[in-house]
């Protein structure tokens, strides 16, 4: 029972089949418990394993141990034993800026209004109303032996995915966005050029690169593609590696690359991107039973 959540992290077809067989109307007990989870606002995960490093905390938030996150939920609020917290977010309902804004508000609200006594317990804020929290109730499940076997099989697959996930968090403290702004560049553009240069130094070639732009200026807008590889970024990377130019010349190339990146970002955010448009044409052609034109297949394959 404690590992049922692993099903939400495994193969989607397998989970759909499991839901139909073991969590539908024919198993009222399981269906009632599943309905409670799916109708809840969020999942609260109270982890009992501390995270000693940024990397450990990030891995815990992304996948946990594979059985302690309900990955179908819009977001899981995760609280560690040291009272630090984070969220695991399912992507389909919203994009990163929406959830980041929500979590930023939560952090700000605690800093602004929360009060604690000398023992570290939260004090009641003046004018606030205290509501009794119902005690937790254990959800009941019934899984026949063949269902248990499939849960354990899914756990193994999820753990394989976890072991195949490379993640390392490196806190950069030498400088921050303030210095980048003083140098006349956007922090995002500066970082994207750093990624371009790092890849070029490591691979010896350029690579088409995706960055997400928010299109929330528009109703129901989600994202558009920012293509961070450009003629300007490639010229900067090559010049940096050749090491033949003066620093001022390199600085100019970097600023030109960042400026070009900023322009493409603004175009993507204002509905002037190309990727979602091309993908829409591709989907329509497939839906109409047409053979996608070679141009579309080539463009979307890049």
PDB file of C-alpha atoms in Angstrom:
ATOM      1  CA  UNK A   1       0.000   0.000   0.000  1.00  0.00           C
ATOM      2  CA  UNK A   2       2.785   2.421   0.844  1.00  0.00           C
ATOM      3  CA  UNK A   3       4.143   2.103  -2.697  1.00  0.00           C
ATOM      4  CA  UNK A   4       0.944   2.589  -4.709  1.00  0.00           C
ATOM      5  CA  UNK A   5       2.093   6.090  -5.717  1.00  0.00           C
ATOM      6  CA  UNK A   6       4.866   4.481  -7.773  1.00  0.00           C
ATOM      7  CA  UNK A   7       2.202   3.598 -10.337  1.00  0.00           C
ATOM      8  CA  UNK A   8       1.912   7.314 -11.198  1.00  0.00           C
ATOM      9  CA  UNK A   9       5.608   7.407 -12.092  1.00  0.00           C
ATOM     10  CA  UNK A  10       5.661   4.331 -14.290  1.00  0.00           C
ATOM     11  CA  UNK A  11       4.483   3.567 -17.796  1.00  0.00           C
ATOM     12  CA  UNK A  12       1.310   5.516 -18.563  1.00  0.00           C
ATOM     13  CA  UNK A  13      -0.405   2.683 -20.431  1.00  0.00           C
ATOM     14  CA  UNK A  14       0.347   0.293 -17.580  1.00  0.00           C
ATOM     15  CA  UNK A  15      -1.093   2.752 -15.049  1.00  0.00           C
ATOM     16  CA  UNK A  16      -4.213   3.276 -17.192  1.00  0.00           C
ATOM     17  CA  UNK A  17      -4.717  -0.482 -17.377  1.00  0.00           C
ATOM     18  CA  UNK A  18      -4.198  -0.810 -13.616  1.00  0.00           C
ATOM     19  CA  UNK A  19      -6.740   1.936 -12.928  1.00  0.00           C
ATOM     20  CA  UNK A  20      -9.330   0.180 -15.053  1.00  0.00           C
ATOM     21  CA  UNK A  21      -8.765  -3.214 -13.457  1.00  0.00           C
ATOM     22  CA  UNK A  22      -8.130  -2.404  -9.803  1.00  0.00           C
ATOM     23  CA  UNK A  23      -9.236   1.190  -9.094  1.00  0.00           C
ATOM     24  CA  UNK A  24     -12.580   1.396 -10.900  1.00  0.00           C
ATOM     25  CA  UNK A  25     -16.216   0.856  -9.806  1.00  0.00           C
ATOM     26  CA  UNK A  26     -15.647  -2.872  -9.452  1.00  0.00           C
ATOM     27  CA  UNK A  27     -13.338  -2.135  -6.480  1.00  0.00           C
ATOM     28  CA  UNK A  28     -15.286   0.531  -4.504  1.00  0.00           C
ATOM     29  CA  UNK A  29     -12.721   0.684  -1.709  1.00  0.00           C
ATOM     30  CA  UNK A  30      -9.867   1.533  -4.061  1.00  0.00           C
ATOM     31  CA  UNK A  31     -11.983   3.902  -6.139  1.00  0.00           C
ATOM     32  CA  UNK A  32     -13.056   5.842  -3.029  1.00  0.00           C
ATOM     33  CA  UNK A  33      -9.438   6.270  -1.911  1.00  0.00           C
ATOM     34  CA  UNK A  34      -8.310   7.261  -5.403  1.00  0.00           C
ATOM     35  CA  UNK A  35     -11.140   9.795  -5.663  1.00  0.00           C
ATOM     36  CA  UNK A  36     -10.051  11.416  -2.404  1.00  0.00           C
ATOM     37  CA  UNK A  37      -6.525  11.847  -3.754  1.00  0.00           C
ATOM     38  CA  UNK A  38      -7.600  13.137  -7.149  1.00  0.00           C
ATOM     39  CA  UNK A  39     -10.207  15.547  -5.776  1.00  0.00           C
ATOM     40  CA  UNK A  40      -7.802  17.052  -3.244  1.00  0.00           C
ATOM     41  CA  UNK A  41      -6.166  20.410  -3.812  1.00  0.00           C
ATOM     42  CA  UNK A  42      -2.663  19.040  -3.431  1.00  0.00           C
ATOM     43  CA  UNK A  43      -0.561  16.298  -1.880  1.00  0.00           C
ATOM     44  CA  UNK A  44       1.451  17.050   1.246  1.00  0.00           C
ATOM     45  CA  UNK A  45       4.569  14.890   1.591  1.00  0.00           C
ATOM     46  CA  UNK A  46       6.179  14.881   5.045  1.00  0.00           C
ATOM     47  CA  UNK A  47       9.597  13.389   4.343  1.00  0.00           C
ATOM     48  CA  UNK A  48      11.388  11.658   7.196  1.00  0.00           C
ATOM     49  CA  UNK A  49      14.732  11.499   5.388  1.00  0.00           C
ATOM     50  CA  UNK A  50      16.846  14.662   5.664  1.00  0.00           C
ATOM     51  CA  UNK A  51      18.557  16.177   2.626  1.00  0.00           C
ATOM     52  CA  UNK A  52      22.121  17.165   3.438  1.00  0.00           C
ATOM     53  CA  UNK A  53      23.060  18.906   0.167  1.00  0.00           C
ATOM     54  CA  UNK A  54      21.403  20.980  -2.540  1.00  0.00           C
ATOM     55  CA  UNK A  55      21.696  18.020  -4.894  1.00  0.00           C
ATOM     56  CA  UNK A  56      20.043  15.615  -2.455  1.00  0.00           C
ATOM     57  CA  UNK A  57      17.222  18.068  -1.894  1.00  0.00           C
ATOM     58  CA  UNK A  58      16.732  18.600  -5.635  1.00  0.00           C
ATOM     59  CA  UNK A  59      16.620  14.849  -6.296  1.00  0.00           C
ATOM     60  CA  UNK A  60      14.133  14.391  -3.468  1.00  0.00           C
ATOM     61  CA  UNK A  61      11.898  17.056  -4.967  1.00  0.00           C
ATOM     62  CA  UNK A  62      12.114  15.751  -8.528  1.00  0.00           C
ATOM     63  CA  UNK A  63      11.483  12.064  -7.862  1.00  0.00           C
ATOM     64  CA  UNK A  64      11.812  11.185  -4.165  1.00  0.00           C
ATOM     65  CA  UNK A  65      12.352   7.467  -3.706  1.00  0.00           C
ATOM     66  CA  UNK A  66       9.908   6.678  -6.501  1.00  0.00           C
ATOM     67  CA  UNK A  67       7.080   5.725  -4.146  1.00  0.00           C
ATOM     68  CA  UNK A  68       6.518   8.855  -2.041  1.00  0.00           C
ATOM     69  CA  UNK A  69       5.311  11.332  -4.692  1.00  0.00           C
ATOM     70  CA  UNK A  70       1.926  11.242  -6.428  1.00  0.00           C
ATOM     71  CA  UNK A  71       3.196  12.329  -9.845  1.00  0.00           C
ATOM     72  CA  UNK A  72      -0.292  12.725 -11.351  1.00  0.00           C
ATOM     73  CA  UNK A  73      -1.108  15.524  -8.929  1.00  0.00           C
ATOM     74  CA  UNK A  74      -0.756  19.109 -10.122  1.00  0.00           C
ATOM     75  CA  UNK A  75       1.793  19.610  -7.362  1.00  0.00           C
ATOM     76  CA  UNK A  76       3.166  17.818  -4.315  1.00  0.00           C
ATOM     77  CA  UNK A  77       4.242  20.054  -1.441  1.00  0.00           C
ATOM     78  CA  UNK A  78       7.283  18.398   0.133  1.00  0.00           C
ATOM     79  CA  UNK A  79       8.444  19.278   3.655  1.00  0.00           C
ATOM     80  CA  UNK A  80      11.758  17.972   4.978  1.00  0.00           C
ATOM     81  CA  UNK A  81      12.613  17.195   8.633  1.00  0.00           C
ATOM     82  CA  UNK A  82      14.530  20.497   8.897  1.00  0.00           C
ATOM     83  CA  UNK A  83      11.317  22.366   7.908  1.00  0.00           C
ATOM     84  CA  UNK A  84      12.670  23.341   4.506  1.00  0.00           C
ATOM     85  CA  UNK A  85      10.176  22.733   1.743  1.00  0.00           C
ATOM     86  CA  UNK A  86       9.767  22.538  -2.008  1.00  0.00           C
ATOM     87  CA  UNK A  87       7.367  21.312  -4.655  1.00  0.00           C
ATOM     88  CA  UNK A  88       7.133  18.572  -7.252  1.00  0.00           C
ATOM     89  CA  UNK A  89       5.003  19.844 -10.146  1.00  0.00           C
ATOM     90  CA  UNK A  90       3.135  18.016 -12.891  1.00  0.00           C
ATOM     91  CA  UNK A  91       3.646  20.040 -16.062  1.00  0.00           C
ATOM     92  CA  UNK A  92       0.451  19.710 -18.082  1.00  0.00           C
ATOM     93  CA  UNK A  93      -1.741  22.124 -16.121  1.00  0.00           C
ATOM     94  CA  UNK A  94       0.690  25.062 -16.027  1.00  0.00           C
ATOM     95  CA  UNK A  95       4.176  26.234 -16.894  1.00  0.00           C
ATOM     96  CA  UNK A  96       7.049  27.036 -14.580  1.00  0.00           C
ATOM     97  CA  UNK A  97       6.448  30.809 -14.128  1.00  0.00           C
ATOM     98  CA  UNK A  98       2.927  30.184 -12.802  1.00  0.00           C
ATOM     99  CA  UNK A  99       4.047  27.726 -10.139  1.00  0.00           C
ATOM    100  CA  UNK A 100       7.196  29.733  -9.342  1.00  0.00           C
ATOM    101  CA  UNK A 101       5.060  32.820  -8.720  1.00  0.00           C
ATOM    102  CA  UNK A 102       2.794  30.850  -6.395  1.00  0.00           C
ATOM    103  CA  UNK A 103       5.746  29.465  -4.420  1.00  0.00           C
ATOM    104  CA  UNK A 104       7.413  32.879  -4.295  1.00  0.00           C
ATOM    105  CA  UNK A 105       4.231  34.273  -2.767  1.00  0.00           C
ATOM    106  CA  UNK A 106       4.214  31.488  -0.163  1.00  0.00           C
ATOM    107  CA  UNK A 107       7.821  32.272   0.814  1.00  0.00           C
ATOM    108  CA  UNK A 108       7.133  36.010   0.927  1.00  0.00           C
ATOM    109  CA  UNK A 109       3.986  35.544   3.009  1.00  0.00           C
ATOM    110  CA  UNK A 110       5.896  33.562   5.621  1.00  0.00           C
ATOM    111  CA  UNK A 111       8.649  36.171   5.771  1.00  0.00           C
ATOM    112  CA  UNK A 112       6.158  39.042   5.931  1.00  0.00           C
ATOM    113  CA  UNK A 113       3.496  37.747   8.293  1.00  0.00           C
ATOM    114  CA  UNK A 114       4.489  34.533  10.065  1.00  0.00           C
ATOM    115  CA  UNK A 115       5.567  34.828  13.693  1.00  0.00           C
ATOM    116  CA  UNK A 116       7.313  32.200  15.805  1.00  0.00           C
ATOM    117  CA  UNK A 117       7.764  31.763  19.532  1.00  0.00           C
ATOM    118  CA  UNK A 118      11.172  31.024  21.148  1.00  0.00           C
ATOM    119  CA  UNK A 119      10.560  27.287  20.685  1.00  0.00           C
ATOM    120  CA  UNK A 120      10.083  27.723  16.951  1.00  0.00           C
ATOM    121  CA  UNK A 121       6.342  27.173  16.990  1.00  0.00           C
ATOM    122  CA  UNK A 122       4.117  29.323  14.800  1.00  0.00           C
ATOM    123  CA  UNK A 123       2.194  32.006  16.695  1.00  0.00           C
ATOM    124  CA  UNK A 124      -1.313  33.047  15.769  1.00  0.00           C
ATOM    125  CA  UNK A 125      -1.162  36.242  13.727  1.00  0.00           C
ATOM    126  CA  UNK A 126      -3.282  39.100  15.013  1.00  0.00           C
ATOM    127  CA  UNK A 127      -6.711  39.104  13.405  1.00  0.00           C
ATOM    128  CA  UNK A 128      -6.343  35.602  12.015  1.00  0.00           C
ATOM    129  CA  UNK A 129      -8.855  32.826  12.568  1.00  0.00           C
ATOM    130  CA  UNK A 130      -7.675  29.442  13.787  1.00  0.00           C
ATOM    131  CA  UNK A 131      -9.478  26.505  12.243  1.00  0.00           C
ATOM    132  CA  UNK A 132      -9.190  23.016  13.618  1.00  0.00           C
ATOM    133  CA  UNK A 133      -7.503  20.643  11.190  1.00  0.00           C
ATOM    134  CA  UNK A 134      -9.259  17.287  10.980  1.00  0.00           C
ATOM    135  CA  UNK A 135      -7.021  14.421  12.077  1.00  0.00           C
ATOM    136  CA  UNK A 136      -5.561  12.406   9.210  1.00  0.00           C
ATOM    137  CA  UNK A 137      -7.387   9.271   8.157  1.00  0.00           C
ATOM    138  CA  UNK A 138      -5.735   6.276   6.578  1.00  0.00           C
ATOM    139  CA  UNK A 139      -6.903   5.501   3.058  1.00  0.00           C
ATOM    140  CA  UNK A 140      -8.014   1.929   2.571  1.00  0.00           C
ATOM    141  CA  UNK A 141      -6.833  -0.168  -0.344  1.00  0.00           C
ATOM    142  CA  UNK A 142      -7.291  -3.729  -1.432  1.00  0.00           C
ATOM    143  CA  UNK A 143      -4.824  -5.164  -3.920  1.00  0.00           C
ATOM    144  CA  UNK A 144      -4.991  -8.815  -4.993  1.00  0.00           C
ATOM    145  CA  UNK A 145      -1.679 -10.685  -5.415  1.00  0.00           C
ATOM    146  CA  UNK A 146      -1.497 -10.039  -9.179  1.00  0.00           C
ATOM    147  CA  UNK A 147      -1.900  -6.304  -8.581  1.00  0.00           C
ATOM    148  CA  UNK A 148       0.807  -6.360  -5.896  1.00  0.00           C
ATOM    149  CA  UNK A 149       3.179  -8.022  -8.358  1.00  0.00           C
ATOM    150  CA  UNK A 150       2.540  -5.277 -10.891  1.00  0.00           C
ATOM    151  CA  UNK A 151       3.157  -2.595  -8.282  1.00  0.00           C
ATOM    152  CA  UNK A 152       6.526  -4.129  -7.409  1.00  0.00           C
ATOM    153  CA  UNK A 153       7.363  -4.422 -11.120  1.00  0.00           C
ATOM    154  CA  UNK A 154       6.564  -0.738 -11.587  1.00  0.00           C
ATOM    155  CA  UNK A 155       8.716   0.203  -8.599  1.00  0.00           C
ATOM    156  CA  UNK A 156      11.711  -1.470 -10.248  1.00  0.00           C
ATOM    157  CA  UNK A 157      11.125   0.448 -13.480  1.00  0.00           C
ATOM    158  CA  UNK A 158      10.747   3.747 -11.639  1.00  0.00           C
ATOM    159  CA  UNK A 159      13.947   3.142  -9.697  1.00  0.00           C
ATOM    160  CA  UNK A 160      15.735   2.450 -12.996  1.00  0.00           C
ATOM    161  CA  UNK A 161      14.560   5.832 -14.262  1.00  0.00           C
ATOM    162  CA  UNK A 162      15.788   7.444 -11.057  1.00  0.00           C
ATOM    163  CA  UNK A 163      19.210   5.797 -11.391  1.00  0.00           C
ATOM    164  CA  UNK A 164      19.390   6.985 -15.009  1.00  0.00           C
ATOM    165  CA  UNK A 165      18.771  10.595 -13.963  1.00  0.00           C
ATOM    166  CA  UNK A 166      21.920  12.709 -13.672  1.00  0.00           C
ATOM    167  CA  UNK A 167      21.565  15.790 -11.516  1.00  0.00           C
ATOM    168  CA  UNK A 168      24.048  17.980  -9.683  1.00  0.00           C
ATOM    169  CA  UNK A 169      23.281  21.372  -8.149  1.00  0.00           C
ATOM    170  CA  UNK A 170      26.262  23.724  -8.104  1.00  0.00           C
ATOM    171  CA  UNK A 171      25.626  26.959  -6.181  1.00  0.00           C
ATOM    172  CA  UNK A 172      27.365  29.817  -8.025  1.00  0.00           C
ATOM    173  CA  UNK A 173      28.271  32.568  -5.580  1.00  0.00           C
ATOM    174  CA  UNK A 174      31.035  34.493  -7.407  1.00  0.00           C
ATOM    175  CA  UNK A 175      28.513  36.979  -8.794  1.00  0.00           C
ATOM    176  CA  UNK A 176      24.811  37.247  -9.550  1.00  0.00           C
ATOM    177  CA  UNK A 177      22.319  38.945 -11.813  1.00  0.00           C
ATOM    178  CA  UNK A 178      23.111  42.364 -10.333  1.00  0.00           C
ATOM    179  CA  UNK A 179      26.575  42.409 -11.879  1.00  0.00           C
ATOM    180  CA  UNK A 180      25.263  41.122 -15.211  1.00  0.00           C
ATOM    181  CA  UNK A 181      22.736  43.968 -15.335  1.00  0.00           C
ATOM    182  CA  UNK A 182      25.439  46.509 -14.516  1.00  0.00           C
ATOM    183  CA  UNK A 183      27.350  45.208 -17.514  1.00  0.00           C
ATOM    184  CA  UNK A 184      24.353  46.018 -19.711  1.00  0.00           C
ATOM    185  CA  UNK A 185      23.102  42.483 -20.353  1.00  0.00           C
ATOM    186  CA  UNK A 186      20.037  40.511 -19.380  1.00  0.00           C
ATOM    187  CA  UNK A 187      20.769  37.720 -16.874  1.00  0.00           C
ATOM    188  CA  UNK A 188      18.849  35.187 -18.980  1.00  0.00           C
ATOM    189  CA  UNK A 189      20.709  36.058 -22.177  1.00  0.00           C
ATOM    190  CA  UNK A 190      24.041  35.974 -20.336  1.00  0.00           C
ATOM    191  CA  UNK A 191      23.308  32.523 -18.909  1.00  0.00           C
ATOM    192  CA  UNK A 192      22.145  31.168 -22.263  1.00  0.00           C
ATOM    193  CA  UNK A 193      25.384  32.312 -23.892  1.00  0.00           C
ATOM    194  CA  UNK A 194      27.307  30.624 -21.074  1.00  0.00           C
ATOM    195  CA  UNK A 195      25.489  27.384 -21.903  1.00  0.00           C
ATOM    196  CA  UNK A 196      26.256  27.804 -25.599  1.00  0.00           C
ATOM    197  CA  UNK A 197      29.933  28.373 -24.857  1.00  0.00           C
ATOM    198  CA  UNK A 198      30.144  25.447 -22.429  1.00  0.00           C
ATOM    199  CA  UNK A 199      28.648  23.064 -24.999  1.00  0.00           C
ATOM    200  CA  UNK A 200      30.906  24.360 -27.764  1.00  0.00           C
ATOM    201  CA  UNK A 201      34.013  23.971 -25.595  1.00  0.00           C
ATOM    202  CA  UNK A 202      33.023  20.435 -24.633  1.00  0.00           C
ATOM    203  CA  UNK A 203      31.693  19.121 -27.959  1.00  0.00           C
ATOM    204  CA  UNK A 204      33.601  21.259 -30.436  1.00  0.00           C
ATOM    205  CA  UNK A 205      30.415  22.050 -32.351  1.00  0.00           C
ATOM    206  CA  UNK A 206      27.177  23.978 -32.066  1.00  0.00           C
ATOM    207  CA  UNK A 207      23.816  22.427 -31.201  1.00  0.00           C
ATOM    208  CA  UNK A 208      20.249  23.602 -31.760  1.00  0.00           C
ATOM    209  CA  UNK A 209      18.986  24.614 -28.330  1.00  0.00           C
ATOM    210  CA  UNK A 210      15.518  25.126 -26.877  1.00  0.00           C
ATOM    211  CA  UNK A 211      14.491  27.652 -24.272  1.00  0.00           C
ATOM    212  CA  UNK A 212      10.881  28.175 -23.270  1.00  0.00           C
ATOM    213  CA  UNK A 213       9.196  31.576 -23.625  1.00  0.00           C
ATOM    214  CA  UNK A 214       5.935  32.282 -21.847  1.00  0.00           C
ATOM    215  CA  UNK A 215       3.051  33.413 -24.063  1.00  0.00           C
ATOM    216  CA  UNK A 216       0.741  34.380 -21.209  1.00  0.00           C
ATOM    217  CA  UNK A 217       0.105  37.741 -22.870  1.00  0.00           C
ATOM    218  CA  UNK A 218      -2.475  35.758 -24.818  1.00  0.00           C
ATOM    219  CA  UNK A 219      -5.583  33.973 -23.587  1.00  0.00           C
ATOM    220  CA  UNK A 220      -4.777  30.311 -22.894  1.00  0.00           C
ATOM    221  CA  UNK A 221      -1.188  31.040 -23.941  1.00  0.00           C
ATOM    222  CA  UNK A 222       1.441  28.556 -22.786  1.00  0.00           C
ATOM    223  CA  UNK A 223       4.884  28.611 -24.409  1.00  0.00           C
ATOM    224  CA  UNK A 224       6.853  29.299 -27.561  1.00  0.00           C
ATOM    225  CA  UNK A 225      10.362  28.220 -28.508  1.00  0.00           C
ATOM    226  CA  UNK A 226      13.325  30.540 -28.129  1.00  0.00           C
ATOM    227  CA  UNK A 227      16.117  29.235 -30.334  1.00  0.00           C
ATOM    228  CA  UNK A 228      19.165  30.232 -28.345  1.00  0.00           C
ATOM    229  CA  UNK A 229      21.678  29.160 -30.977  1.00  0.00           C
ATOM    230  CA  UNK A 230      22.153  32.050 -33.397  1.00  0.00           C
ATOM    231  CA  UNK A 231      24.731  33.432 -35.787  1.00  0.00           C
ATOM    232  CA  UNK A 232      25.750  35.886 -33.073  1.00  0.00           C
ATOM    233  CA  UNK A 233      26.101  33.252 -30.347  1.00  0.00           C
ATOM    234  CA  UNK A 234      28.086  30.973 -32.684  1.00  0.00           C
ATOM    235  CA  UNK A 235      30.420  33.837 -33.611  1.00  0.00           C
ATOM    236  CA  UNK A 236      31.003  34.609 -29.928  1.00  0.00           C
ATOM    237  CA  UNK A 237      31.744  30.970 -29.060  1.00  0.00           C
ATOM    238  CA  UNK A 238      34.205  30.541 -31.918  1.00  0.00           C
ATOM    239  CA  UNK A 239      35.997  33.779 -31.110  1.00  0.00           C
ATOM    240  CA  UNK A 240      36.224  32.884 -27.420  1.00  0.00           C
ATOM    241  CA  UNK A 241      37.777  29.520 -28.226  1.00  0.00           C
ATOM    242  CA  UNK A 242      40.172  30.921 -30.831  1.00  0.00           C
ATOM    243  CA  UNK A 243      41.482  33.303 -28.156  1.00  0.00           C
ATOM    244  CA  UNK A 244      42.802  35.755 -30.759  1.00  0.00           C
ATOM    245  CA  UNK A 245      40.668  38.806 -30.007  1.00  0.00           C
ATOM    246  CA  UNK A 246      41.105  41.450 -27.357  1.00  0.00           C
ATOM    247  CA  UNK A 247      38.800  41.332 -24.343  1.00  0.00           C
ATOM    248  CA  UNK A 248      36.882  44.394 -25.497  1.00  0.00           C
ATOM    249  CA  UNK A 249      36.182  42.718 -28.841  1.00  0.00           C
ATOM    250  CA  UNK A 250      34.982  39.566 -27.062  1.00  0.00           C
ATOM    251  CA  UNK A 251      32.789  41.668 -24.786  1.00  0.00           C
ATOM    252  CA  UNK A 252      31.200  43.269 -27.825  1.00  0.00           C
ATOM    253  CA  UNK A 253      30.524  39.880 -29.418  1.00  0.00           C
ATOM    254  CA  UNK A 254      28.976  38.654 -26.162  1.00  0.00           C
ATOM    255  CA  UNK A 255      26.747  41.709 -25.873  1.00  0.00           C
ATOM    256  CA  UNK A 256      25.702  41.364 -29.515  1.00  0.00           C
ATOM    257  CA  UNK A 257      24.771  37.712 -28.911  1.00  0.00           C
ATOM    258  CA  UNK A 258      22.790  38.600 -25.775  1.00  0.00           C
ATOM    259  CA  UNK A 259      21.060  41.446 -27.613  1.00  0.00           C
ATOM    260  CA  UNK A 260      20.039  39.102 -30.449  1.00  0.00           C
ATOM    261  CA  UNK A 261      18.802  36.586 -27.895  1.00  0.00           C
ATOM    262  CA  UNK A 262      16.714  39.238 -26.145  1.00  0.00           C
ATOM    263  CA  UNK A 263      15.105  40.192 -29.464  1.00  0.00           C
ATOM    264  CA  UNK A 264      14.151  36.590 -30.219  1.00  0.00           C
ATOM    265  CA  UNK A 265      12.774  36.242 -26.690  1.00  0.00           C
ATOM    266  CA  UNK A 266      10.526  39.269 -27.135  1.00  0.00           C
ATOM    267  CA  UNK A 267       9.369  37.971 -30.511  1.00  0.00           C
ATOM    268  CA  UNK A 268       8.517  34.573 -29.050  1.00  0.00           C
ATOM    269  CA  UNK A 269       6.613  36.101 -26.128  1.00  0.00           C
ATOM    270  CA  UNK A 270       4.618  38.407 -28.411  1.00  0.00           C
ATOM    271  CA  UNK A 271       3.361  35.692 -30.753  1.00  0.00           C
ATOM    272  CA  UNK A 272       6.015  36.076 -33.435  1.00  0.00           C
ATOM    273  CA  UNK A 273       7.700  32.723 -32.874  1.00  0.00           C
ATOM    274  CA  UNK A 274       7.737  30.006 -35.524  1.00  0.00           C
ATOM    275  CA  UNK A 275       7.869  26.619 -33.782  1.00  0.00           C
ATOM    276  CA  UNK A 276       4.344  26.384 -32.378  1.00  0.00           C
ATOM    277  CA  UNK A 277       2.980  27.644 -35.704  1.00  0.00           C
ATOM    278  CA  UNK A 278       4.859  24.983 -37.638  1.00  0.00           C
ATOM    279  CA  UNK A 279       3.823  22.298 -35.171  1.00  0.00           C
ATOM    280  CA  UNK A 280       0.192  23.392 -35.512  1.00  0.00           C
ATOM    281  CA  UNK A 281       0.422  23.021 -39.296  1.00  0.00           C
ATOM    282  CA  UNK A 282       1.955  19.592 -38.831  1.00  0.00           C
ATOM    283  CA  UNK A 283      -0.829  18.440 -36.470  1.00  0.00           C
ATOM    284  CA  UNK A 284      -3.500  19.719 -38.880  1.00  0.00           C
ATOM    285  CA  UNK A 285      -1.898  17.913 -41.822  1.00  0.00           C
ATOM    286  CA  UNK A 286      -1.801  14.644 -39.866  1.00  0.00           C
ATOM    287  CA  UNK A 287      -5.368  15.132 -38.656  1.00  0.00           C
ATOM    288  CA  UNK A 288      -6.549  15.622 -42.243  1.00  0.00           C
ATOM    289  CA  UNK A 289      -4.742  12.481 -43.335  1.00  0.00           C
ATOM    290  CA  UNK A 290      -2.248  14.443 -45.407  1.00  0.00           C
ATOM    291  CA  UNK A 291       1.389  13.583 -45.842  1.00  0.00           C
ATOM    292  CA  UNK A 292       3.259  16.382 -44.019  1.00  0.00           C
ATOM    293  CA  UNK A 293       5.262  18.481 -46.494  1.00  0.00           C
ATOM    294  CA  UNK A 294       9.018  17.748 -46.456  1.00  0.00           C
ATOM    295  CA  UNK A 295       9.682  21.260 -45.166  1.00  0.00           C
ATOM    296  CA  UNK A 296       7.572  20.658 -42.049  1.00  0.00           C
ATOM    297  CA  UNK A 297       9.062  17.243 -41.354  1.00  0.00           C
ATOM    298  CA  UNK A 298      12.572  18.640 -41.770  1.00  0.00           C
ATOM    299  CA  UNK A 299      11.944  21.727 -39.636  1.00  0.00           C
ATOM    300  CA  UNK A 300      10.319  19.795 -36.790  1.00  0.00           C
ATOM    301  CA  UNK A 301      13.027  17.142 -36.882  1.00  0.00           C
ATOM    302  CA  UNK A 302      15.715  19.685 -36.055  1.00  0.00           C
TER     303      UNK A 302
END
